[in-house]
mmCIF file of C-alpha atoms in Angstrom:
data_model
loop_
_atom_site.group_PDB
_atom_site.id
_atom_site.type_symbol
_atom_site.label_atom_id
_atom_site.label_comp_id
_atom_site.label_asym_id
_atom_site.label_seq_id
_atom_site.Cartn_x
_atom_site.Cartn_y
_atom_site.Cartn_z
ATOM 1 C CA MET A 19 15.106 -13.314 26.935
ATOM 2 C CA SER A 20 11.662 -11.546 26.480
ATOM 3 C CA ALA A 21 9.153 -12.089 24.397
ATOM 4 C CA PRO A 22 8.875 -9.751 21.308
ATOM 5 C CA GLN A 23 6.469 -7.174 21.739
ATOM 6 C CA PRO A 24 3.354 -7.157 19.180
ATOM 7 C CA GLU A 25 3.161 -4.160 16.661
ATOM 8 C CA SER A 26 1.125 -1.099 17.717
ATOM 9 C CA ALA A 27 -2.376 -0.802 16.000
ATOM 10 C CA ASP A 28 -0.818 2.345 14.304
ATOM 11 C CA VAL A 29 1.831 0.312 12.577
ATOM 12 C CA VAL A 30 -0.468 -2.510 11.238
ATOM 13 C CA LEU A 31 -3.095 0.118 10.204
ATOM 14 C CA ARG A 32 -0.251 2.107 8.448
ATOM 15 C CA ARG A 33 1.064 -1.267 6.752
ATOM 16 C CA THR A 34 -2.311 -2.474 5.728
ATOM 17 C CA VAL A 35 -3.274 0.938 4.169
ATOM 18 C CA VAL A 36 -0.124 0.748 2.217
ATOM 19 C CA ASP A 37 -0.552 -2.560 1.094
ATOM 20 C CA HIS A 38 -4.116 -1.866 -0.353
ATOM 21 C CA ILE A 39 -2.816 1.479 -1.978
ATOM 22 C CA ALA A 40 0.004 -0.231 -3.573
ATOM 23 C CA THR A 41 -2.242 -3.456 -4.548
ATOM 24 C CA GLY A 42 -4.827 -1.034 -6.235
ATOM 25 C CA LEU A 43 -2.055 0.877 -8.062
ATOM 26 C CA SER A 44 -0.921 -2.006 -9.768
ATOM 27 C CA SER A 45 -4.275 -3.510 -10.278
ATOM 28 C CA GLY A 46 -4.284 -2.679 -14.006
ATOM 29 C CA GLN A 47 -7.877 -1.099 -13.346
ATOM 30 C CA PRO A 48 -8.223 2.423 -14.220
ATOM 31 C CA ALA A 49 -11.331 2.984 -11.701
ATOM 32 C CA VAL A 50 -9.150 1.130 -8.812
ATOM 33 C CA ILE A 51 -6.013 2.985 -10.128
ATOM 34 C CA THR A 52 -7.877 6.553 -9.776
ATOM 35 C CA ALA A 53 -9.222 5.512 -6.152
ATOM 36 C CA ALA A 54 -5.772 4.672 -5.013
ATOM 37 C CA LEU A 55 -4.405 7.631 -6.247
ATOM 38 C CA SER A 56 -7.247 9.602 -4.803
ATOM 39 C CA LEU A 57 -6.889 8.008 -1.110
ATOM 40 C CA LEU A 58 -2.780 8.266 -1.595
ATOM 41 C CA THR A 59 -3.372 12.248 -2.364
ATOM 42 C CA GLU A 60 -5.688 12.755 0.667
ATOM 43 C CA LEU A 61 -3.526 11.066 3.015
ATOM 44 C CA GLU A 62 -0.625 13.257 1.952
ATOM 45 C CA LEU A 63 -2.722 16.483 2.274
ATOM 46 C CA ALA A 64 -4.048 15.191 5.850
ATOM 47 C CA GLY A 65 -0.443 14.872 6.834
ATOM 48 C CA ALA A 66 0.043 11.132 6.885
ATOM 49 C CA PRO A 67 2.572 10.790 3.915
ATOM 50 C CA VAL A 68 2.810 6.850 2.777
ATOM 51 C CA GLY A 69 4.078 7.632 -0.610
ATOM 52 C CA ASP A 70 7.585 6.395 0.052
ATOM 53 C CA ASP A 71 6.191 3.309 1.832
ATOM 54 C CA VAL A 72 3.687 2.653 -1.237
ATOM 55 C CA ASP A 73 6.598 2.998 -3.639
ATOM 56 C CA GLN A 74 8.451 0.262 -1.533
ATOM 57 C CA ALA A 75 5.570 -2.039 -1.365
ATOM 58 C CA LEU A 76 4.984 -1.470 -5.137
ATOM 59 C CA VAL A 77 8.454 -2.869 -5.965
ATOM 60 C CA THR A 78 7.783 -6.252 -4.381
ATOM 61 C CA LEU A 79 4.420 -6.757 -6.528
ATOM 62 C CA PRO A 80 4.108 -8.485 -9.837
ATOM 63 C CA PRO A 81 2.763 -6.074 -12.775
ATOM 64 C CA ALA A 82 -1.001 -6.606 -13.036
ATOM 65 C CA TRP A 83 -0.651 -8.577 -16.315
ATOM 66 C CA ARG A 84 1.392 -11.202 -14.567
ATOM 67 C CA ARG A 85 -1.303 -11.900 -11.844
ATOM 68 C CA SER A 86 -3.496 -14.722 -11.954
ATOM 69 C CA ARG A 87 -7.182 -13.529 -11.986
#
């Protein structure tokens, strides 16, 4: 049985970007939400659609009002 292959840098980068956008969108802070939406829009326009992945990540995050500060 062979050892599992490490994830490619592209996969890790995409997951990191998706997680950061989702965290920003759920932050409850207007400036952070605006920045996350801007990044999401720019990625979509650049041909790197991540919207569906962000939606999936948002489902796993608690609402901002329930997060510890």
